[in-house]
């Protein structure tokens, strides 16, 4: 047990954090989960509590972070991640990406740990380059409603790269595109949980704008594999991880209606401010450097996710 690698995962009770906890437990790591439970849910990790190799700290990483003993890796996944969350808690969103990242970088230095941050396709804003490659610098409105998330994540990348350059810290940056799967919050306001919830409860499906905006949805299992490979690589530059199969939001809503067999009808609501018009990752870098590409088709992934939502709705 003493020679087990230890990994600290912040945002452990969230959608992605909890899947990462599962993965690293199954890889034989000792996992230390941390979460302030503002948007996370202990139900996502309660199955891990009986395990000797899992420990949980209820802690806000914007405050000084202390973890006793050995820490070999840190994954910083704590952050509100859905547009309605960061509208409700904009200051916390800014703080967890900035102050939280600074605290964890300090911890990584003290522990001599490898540090990986969850960045996002939002660093590209409403992109003028399509598909998005990692060398595109983005088109972000810093003072718009999404600015609190986008700029926190951009700052997070900047400070992480600075610690790499000036302190020689081993760092990794994953830019995560739209991801879905079990353990998404039913009420997090994002397109997939909203559409599935509406379809399963017979409510109208709310498509924002005319539904011609595009996204590219990656199944969570594929994303976790990409993150695992990136962490184990020696590559410090940002890497897009996402599924490059692009779909309009209107088509996506129609797919959910068809899959659920729902009688719900699609209605149209105003498009939120600064809602990106198109988004699709260029994953050439992930393919070349990590040998990674997504394996789970949307139809397969949506079926698994629907079973999850059926059970909790
Ligand atoms: N969207 C929608 N109806 C909803 C929720 C979201 O039409 O009930 C749209 C949203 O405007 C955006 C897309 O679906 O264009 C994806 O939104 P989401 O919040 O899932 O993630 P984003 O990629 O915008 O961060």
Short mmCIF file of C-alpha atoms and ligand atoms in Angstrom, two decimals:
data_model
loop_
_atom_site.label_atom_id
_atom_site.label_comp_id
_atom_site.label_asym_id
_atom_site.label_seq_id
_atom_site.Cartn_x
_atom_site.Cartn_y
_atom_site.Cartn_z
CA UNK A 1 0.00 0.00 0.00
CA UNK A 2 2.84 2.42 0.87
CA UNK A 3 4.16 2.35 -2.69
CA UNK A 4 0.79 3.26 -4.21
CA UNK A 5 0.72 6.48 -6.20
CA UNK A 6 -1.57 9.08 -4.67
CA UNK A 7 -3.72 11.40 -6.75
CA UNK A 8 -5.68 14.42 -5.49
CA UNK A 9 -8.82 15.08 -7.53
CA UNK A 10 -10.66 18.36 -6.89
CA UNK A 11 -14.31 18.53 -7.88
CA UNK A 12 -14.39 14.83 -6.97
CA UNK A 13 -18.15 14.77 -6.35
CA UNK A 14 -18.95 16.34 -9.70
CA UNK A 15 -19.77 14.73 -13.02
CA UNK A 16 -16.25 14.46 -14.43
CA UNK A 17 -14.44 14.35 -11.07
CA UNK A 18 -16.38 11.31 -9.92
CA UNK A 19 -15.68 9.38 -13.12
CA UNK A 20 -11.99 10.24 -12.75
CA UNK A 21 -12.03 8.96 -9.14
CA UNK A 22 -13.45 5.66 -10.43
CA UNK A 23 -10.82 5.40 -13.14
CA UNK A 24 -7.84 6.06 -10.89
CA UNK A 25 -9.15 3.68 -8.22
CA UNK A 26 -9.43 1.00 -10.90
CA UNK A 27 -5.85 1.77 -12.02
CA UNK A 28 -4.63 1.00 -8.48
CA UNK A 29 -4.07 4.57 -7.23
CA UNK A 30 -4.84 5.93 -3.80
CA UNK A 31 -7.40 8.66 -4.54
CA UNK A 32 -7.94 11.73 -2.40
CA UNK A 33 -11.16 13.47 -3.45
CA UNK A 34 -11.90 17.09 -2.56
CA UNK A 35 -15.10 19.06 -3.13
CA UNK A 36 -17.00 21.92 -1.47
CA UNK A 37 -20.27 20.34 -2.72
CA UNK A 38 -21.66 23.59 -4.17
CA UNK A 39 -22.43 21.89 -7.47
CA UNK A 40 -21.11 18.40 -6.69
CA UNK A 41 -23.14 15.59 -5.15
CA UNK A 42 -21.84 12.96 -2.72
CA UNK A 43 -24.12 10.38 -4.36
CA UNK A 44 -21.65 10.34 -7.27
CA UNK A 45 -18.88 8.96 -5.04
CA UNK A 46 -20.68 7.25 -2.14
CA UNK A 47 -19.77 3.85 -3.60
CA UNK A 48 -16.09 4.76 -3.05
CA UNK A 49 -16.36 5.62 0.65
CA UNK A 50 -15.92 2.03 1.92
CA UNK A 51 -12.65 1.64 -0.02
CA UNK A 52 -9.35 1.87 1.87
CA UNK A 53 -7.80 3.62 -1.12
CA UNK A 54 -10.33 6.46 -1.17
CA UNK A 55 -10.40 9.47 1.10
CA UNK A 56 -12.63 12.52 0.88
CA UNK A 57 -12.12 16.09 2.09
CA UNK A 58 -15.08 18.49 2.18
CA UNK A 59 -13.05 21.59 1.37
CA UNK A 60 -13.16 24.75 -0.73
CA UNK A 61 -9.93 24.95 -2.74
CA UNK A 62 -10.06 28.76 -2.85
CA UNK A 63 -8.93 28.49 0.80
CA UNK A 64 -5.45 27.18 1.66
CA UNK A 65 -5.26 23.49 0.72
CA UNK A 66 -3.50 21.03 2.96
CA UNK A 67 -3.18 17.32 2.23
CA UNK A 68 -0.98 15.27 4.56
CA UNK A 69 1.54 12.81 3.16
CA UNK A 70 2.43 11.90 -0.34
CA UNK A 71 0.73 13.39 -3.42
CA UNK A 72 2.06 12.33 -6.82
CA UNK A 73 -0.60 13.84 -9.09
CA UNK A 74 -3.18 16.61 -8.83
CA UNK A 75 -6.19 16.92 -11.14
CA UNK A 76 -7.96 20.27 -10.71
CA UNK A 77 -11.58 19.68 -11.80
CA UNK A 78 -13.38 21.83 -9.23
CA UNK A 79 -15.52 24.47 -10.96
CA UNK A 80 -19.10 25.25 -11.76
CA UNK A 81 -19.30 24.12 -15.38
CA UNK A 82 -22.73 24.88 -16.75
CA UNK A 83 -23.83 28.29 -18.01
CA UNK A 84 -26.70 28.58 -15.51
CA UNK A 85 -24.36 27.74 -12.63
CA UNK A 86 -21.83 30.35 -13.49
CA UNK A 87 -24.58 32.93 -13.93
CA UNK A 88 -25.77 32.14 -10.39
CA UNK A 89 -22.33 31.97 -8.75
CA UNK A 90 -20.04 34.11 -10.90
CA UNK A 91 -17.61 35.12 -8.14
CA UNK A 92 -17.07 31.54 -6.94
CA UNK A 93 -16.51 30.55 -10.58
CA UNK A 94 -13.79 33.18 -10.96
CA UNK A 95 -12.22 32.28 -7.62
CA UNK A 96 -12.00 28.51 -8.11
CA UNK A 97 -10.30 28.96 -11.48
CA UNK A 98 -7.86 31.61 -10.22
CA UNK A 99 -7.28 31.44 -6.44
CA UNK A 100 -8.07 27.72 -6.35
CA UNK A 101 -5.62 26.98 -9.13
CA UNK A 102 -2.94 29.08 -7.42
CA UNK A 103 -3.37 27.18 -4.13
CA UNK A 104 -3.19 23.83 -5.89
CA UNK A 105 -0.13 24.83 -7.90
CA UNK A 106 1.52 25.72 -4.59
CA UNK A 107 0.59 22.32 -3.22
CA UNK A 108 1.94 20.65 -6.37
CA UNK A 109 5.29 22.39 -5.87
CA UNK A 110 5.55 21.38 -2.23
CA UNK A 111 4.63 17.78 -3.04
CA UNK A 112 6.57 17.68 -6.31
CA UNK A 113 3.35 16.46 -7.96
CA UNK A 114 2.36 16.45 -11.62
CA UNK A 115 -0.50 18.91 -12.13
CA UNK A 116 -3.33 18.70 -14.69
CA UNK A 117 -6.01 21.32 -15.14
CA UNK A 118 -9.45 20.96 -16.64
CA UNK A 119 -9.53 23.71 -19.22
CA UNK A 120 -12.30 24.04 -21.75
CA UNK A 121 -13.38 24.73 -25.30
CA UNK A 122 -14.76 27.97 -23.79
CA UNK A 123 -11.23 29.40 -24.02
CA UNK A 124 -12.04 29.67 -27.75
CA UNK A 125 -15.20 31.69 -26.94
CA UNK A 126 -17.48 32.14 -29.95
CA UNK A 127 -14.81 30.81 -32.30
CA UNK A 128 -13.89 32.41 -35.61
CA UNK A 129 -11.80 29.37 -36.56
CA UNK A 130 -13.52 26.07 -37.26
CA UNK A 131 -12.81 23.36 -36.21
CA UNK A 132 -10.84 24.66 -33.24
CA UNK A 133 -7.14 23.81 -33.08
CA UNK A 134 -5.09 24.34 -29.94
CA UNK A 135 -3.12 27.17 -31.53
CA UNK A 136 -6.27 29.29 -32.02
CA UNK A 137 -6.34 32.03 -29.33
CA UNK A 138 -10.10 32.44 -29.21
CA UNK A 139 -12.81 35.08 -29.37
CA UNK A 140 -13.97 35.69 -25.81
CA UNK A 141 -16.08 38.54 -24.39
CA UNK A 142 -14.43 39.10 -20.99
CA UNK A 143 -17.38 41.01 -19.52
CA UNK A 144 -20.25 38.94 -20.93
CA UNK A 145 -22.16 36.40 -18.81
CA UNK A 146 -19.81 33.57 -19.80
CA UNK A 147 -16.72 35.72 -19.19
CA UNK A 148 -16.47 34.63 -15.54
CA UNK A 149 -15.92 31.03 -16.62
CA UNK A 150 -13.99 31.66 -19.82
CA UNK A 151 -11.55 34.15 -18.31
CA UNK A 152 -11.05 32.07 -15.15
CA UNK A 153 -10.12 29.13 -17.35
CA UNK A 154 -7.84 31.28 -19.51
CA UNK A 155 -6.12 32.62 -16.37
CA UNK A 156 -5.86 29.02 -15.14
CA UNK A 157 -4.01 28.05 -18.31
CA UNK A 158 -1.73 31.10 -18.01
CA UNK A 159 -0.73 30.50 -14.38
CA UNK A 160 -0.29 26.78 -14.99
CA UNK A 161 2.02 27.45 -17.91
CA UNK A 162 3.90 30.05 -15.81
CA UNK A 163 4.51 27.48 -13.06
CA UNK A 164 5.73 25.10 -15.72
CA UNK A 165 8.06 27.64 -17.27
CA UNK A 166 9.36 29.42 -14.16
CA UNK A 167 9.26 26.65 -11.56
CA UNK A 168 9.78 23.67 -13.85
CA UNK A 169 6.58 22.08 -12.53
CA UNK A 170 5.26 19.16 -14.56
CA UNK A 171 1.92 20.39 -15.90
CA UNK A 172 -0.79 19.23 -18.31
CA UNK A 173 -3.69 21.19 -19.82
CA UNK A 174 -6.75 19.43 -21.21
CA UNK A 175 -9.27 21.51 -23.14
CA UNK A 176 -12.53 19.68 -22.65
CA UNK A 177 -15.32 20.00 -25.21
CA UNK A 178 -19.00 19.24 -24.50
CA UNK A 179 -19.14 15.96 -22.59
CA UNK A 180 -22.14 13.93 -21.47
CA UNK A 181 -22.97 10.76 -19.60
CA UNK A 182 -24.31 9.37 -16.34
CA UNK A 183 -24.01 11.63 -13.24
CA UNK A 184 -24.73 14.86 -15.09
CA UNK A 185 -27.12 16.86 -12.95
CA UNK A 186 -30.68 16.69 -14.21
CA UNK A 187 -31.12 20.40 -13.45
CA UNK A 188 -27.74 21.75 -14.55
CA UNK A 189 -29.39 23.56 -17.47
CA UNK A 190 -27.21 22.07 -20.17
CA UNK A 191 -28.71 20.87 -23.39
CA UNK A 192 -28.59 17.11 -22.82
CA UNK A 193 -29.95 16.91 -19.25
CA UNK A 194 -32.54 19.57 -20.11
CA UNK A 195 -33.74 17.72 -23.22
CA UNK A 196 -33.78 14.30 -21.52
CA UNK A 197 -35.59 15.63 -18.46
CA UNK A 198 -38.15 17.42 -20.64
CA UNK A 199 -38.65 14.39 -22.89
CA UNK A 200 -39.05 11.98 -19.96
CA UNK A 201 -41.55 14.20 -18.15
CA UNK A 202 -43.60 15.15 -21.21
CA UNK A 203 -42.61 18.83 -21.16
CA UNK A 204 -41.81 20.91 -24.23
CA UNK A 205 -38.21 20.65 -25.37
CA UNK A 206 -36.62 24.11 -25.14
CA UNK A 207 -34.25 24.81 -28.02
CA UNK A 208 -32.51 28.17 -27.66
CA UNK A 209 -32.32 30.38 -30.77
CA UNK A 210 -33.23 28.66 -34.03
CA UNK A 211 -31.22 25.59 -33.04
CA UNK A 212 -28.73 26.01 -35.88
CA UNK A 213 -25.81 26.45 -33.45
CA UNK A 214 -23.60 23.37 -33.34
CA UNK A 215 -21.86 21.34 -30.66
CA UNK A 216 -19.88 18.09 -30.69
CA UNK A 217 -20.71 15.74 -27.81
CA UNK A 218 -18.19 13.36 -26.28
CA UNK A 219 -19.12 10.40 -24.09
CA UNK A 220 -17.60 10.66 -20.60
CA UNK A 221 -15.76 7.31 -20.85
CA UNK A 222 -13.89 8.51 -23.91
CA UNK A 223 -13.01 11.78 -22.22
CA UNK A 224 -11.65 10.02 -19.13
CA UNK A 225 -9.44 7.84 -21.33
CA UNK A 226 -8.04 10.95 -23.05
CA UNK A 227 -7.33 12.63 -19.72
CA UNK A 228 -5.64 9.52 -18.36
CA UNK A 229 -3.38 9.33 -21.41
CA UNK A 230 -2.55 13.04 -21.24
CA UNK A 231 -1.64 12.84 -17.55
CA UNK A 232 0.68 9.91 -18.24
CA UNK A 233 2.26 11.65 -21.26
CA UNK A 234 5.12 14.14 -21.10
CA UNK A 235 3.26 16.83 -23.06
CA UNK A 236 2.82 20.25 -21.37
CA UNK A 237 0.96 22.10 -24.17
CA UNK A 238 -2.87 22.22 -24.24
CA UNK A 239 -4.65 19.25 -25.82
CA UNK A 240 -8.25 19.27 -27.07
CA UNK A 241 -10.22 16.25 -25.92
CA UNK A 242 -13.66 15.95 -27.43
CA UNK A 243 -15.67 14.18 -30.08
CA UNK A 244 -15.37 15.83 -33.49
CA UNK A 245 -18.79 14.64 -34.71
CA UNK A 246 -20.73 17.91 -34.99
CA UNK A 247 -24.51 18.28 -34.78
CA UNK A 248 -26.94 21.22 -34.63
CA UNK A 249 -28.79 21.66 -31.37
CA UNK A 250 -32.10 21.26 -33.20
CA UNK A 251 -31.02 17.88 -34.60
CA UNK A 252 -29.75 16.92 -31.18
CA UNK A 253 -33.14 17.73 -29.60
CA UNK A 254 -34.85 15.65 -32.31
CA UNK A 255 -32.50 12.74 -31.57
CA UNK A 256 -33.39 12.83 -27.87
CA UNK A 257 -37.12 12.95 -28.65
CA UNK A 258 -36.78 9.95 -31.00
CA UNK A 259 -34.66 7.97 -28.54
CA UNK A 260 -37.03 8.50 -25.62
CA UNK A 261 -40.14 7.92 -27.75
CA UNK A 262 -41.50 11.08 -26.13
CA UNK A 263 -44.49 13.04 -27.39
CA UNK A 264 -42.84 16.30 -26.31
CA UNK A 265 -42.69 18.99 -28.95
CA UNK A 266 -39.79 21.28 -29.64
CA UNK A 267 -40.30 24.96 -28.80
CA UNK A 268 -37.89 27.84 -29.37
CA UNK A 269 -36.61 30.28 -26.71
CA UNK A 270 -34.25 33.24 -27.02
CA UNK A 271 -30.58 32.42 -27.53
CA UNK A 272 -28.53 33.29 -24.42
CA UNK A 273 -25.99 36.13 -24.75
CA UNK A 274 -22.65 35.09 -26.28
CA UNK A 275 -23.83 31.52 -26.95
CA UNK A 276 -21.15 30.13 -29.32
CA UNK A 277 -22.50 29.55 -32.85
CA UNK A 278 -20.36 26.55 -33.62
CA UNK A 279 -17.99 24.26 -31.81
CA UNK A 280 -16.02 21.25 -32.93
CA UNK A 281 -12.61 20.11 -31.73
CA UNK A 282 -9.72 19.45 -34.05
CA UNK A 283 -8.27 16.38 -32.32
CA UNK A 284 -5.21 15.90 -34.53
CA UNK A 285 -2.93 16.67 -31.58
CA UNK A 286 -4.62 14.15 -29.28
CA UNK A 287 -4.40 11.51 -32.02
CA UNK A 288 -0.72 12.18 -32.72
CA UNK A 289 0.55 12.67 -29.18
CA UNK A 290 -1.73 10.39 -27.17
CA UNK A 291 -2.93 7.92 -29.80
CA UNK A 292 -6.42 8.87 -28.60
CA UNK A 293 -9.72 9.23 -30.37
CA UNK A 294 -13.28 8.71 -29.18
CA UNK A 295 -14.73 5.22 -29.49
CA UNK A 296 -18.32 5.58 -28.24
CA UNK A 297 -20.87 6.68 -30.85
CA UNK A 298 -23.53 9.19 -29.92
CA UNK A 299 -26.30 6.62 -30.25
CA UNK A 300 -24.51 4.24 -27.85
CA UNK A 301 -23.61 6.98 -25.37
CA UNK A 302 -27.08 8.50 -25.39
CA UNK A 303 -28.67 5.13 -24.62
CA UNK A 304 -26.46 4.63 -21.55
CA UNK A 305 -27.16 8.19 -20.42
CA UNK A 306 -30.90 7.82 -20.93
CA UNK A 307 -30.93 4.74 -18.67
CA UNK A 308 -29.27 6.84 -15.98
CA UNK A 309 -31.74 9.71 -16.30
CA UNK A 310 -34.72 7.31 -16.36
CA UNK A 311 -33.57 5.95 -13.01
CA UNK A 312 -33.29 9.36 -11.32
CA UNK A 313 -36.05 11.41 -12.95
N1 LIG B 1 -29.47 24.78 -25.22
C1 LIG B 1 -30.78 24.69 -25.66
N2 LIG B 1 -31.76 24.38 -24.75
C2 LIG B 1 -31.50 24.12 -23.45
C3 LIG B 1 -30.15 24.17 -23.00
C4 LIG B 1 -29.15 24.50 -23.92
O1 LIG B 1 -31.07 24.91 -26.84
O2 LIG B 1 -32.46 23.84 -22.69
C5 LIG B 1 -28.43 25.13 -26.19
C6 LIG B 1 -27.49 26.25 -25.73
O3 LIG B 1 -28.03 27.52 -26.05
C7 LIG B 1 -26.26 25.94 -26.54
C8 LIG B 1 -26.27 24.41 -26.66
O4 LIG B 1 -27.61 24.01 -26.38
O5 LIG B 1 -26.33 26.48 -27.82
C9 LIG B 1 -25.34 23.71 -25.69
O6 LIG B 1 -25.59 24.25 -24.43
P1 LIG B 1 -24.94 23.71 -23.09
O7 LIG B 1 -25.46 24.56 -21.99
O8 LIG B 1 -25.17 22.25 -23.01
O9 LIG B 1 -23.37 23.90 -23.24
P2 LIG B 1 -22.44 25.04 -23.90
O10 LIG B 1 -21.79 24.32 -25.01
O11 LIG B 1 -23.27 26.19 -24.41
O12 LIG B 1 -21.53 25.42 -22.81
#
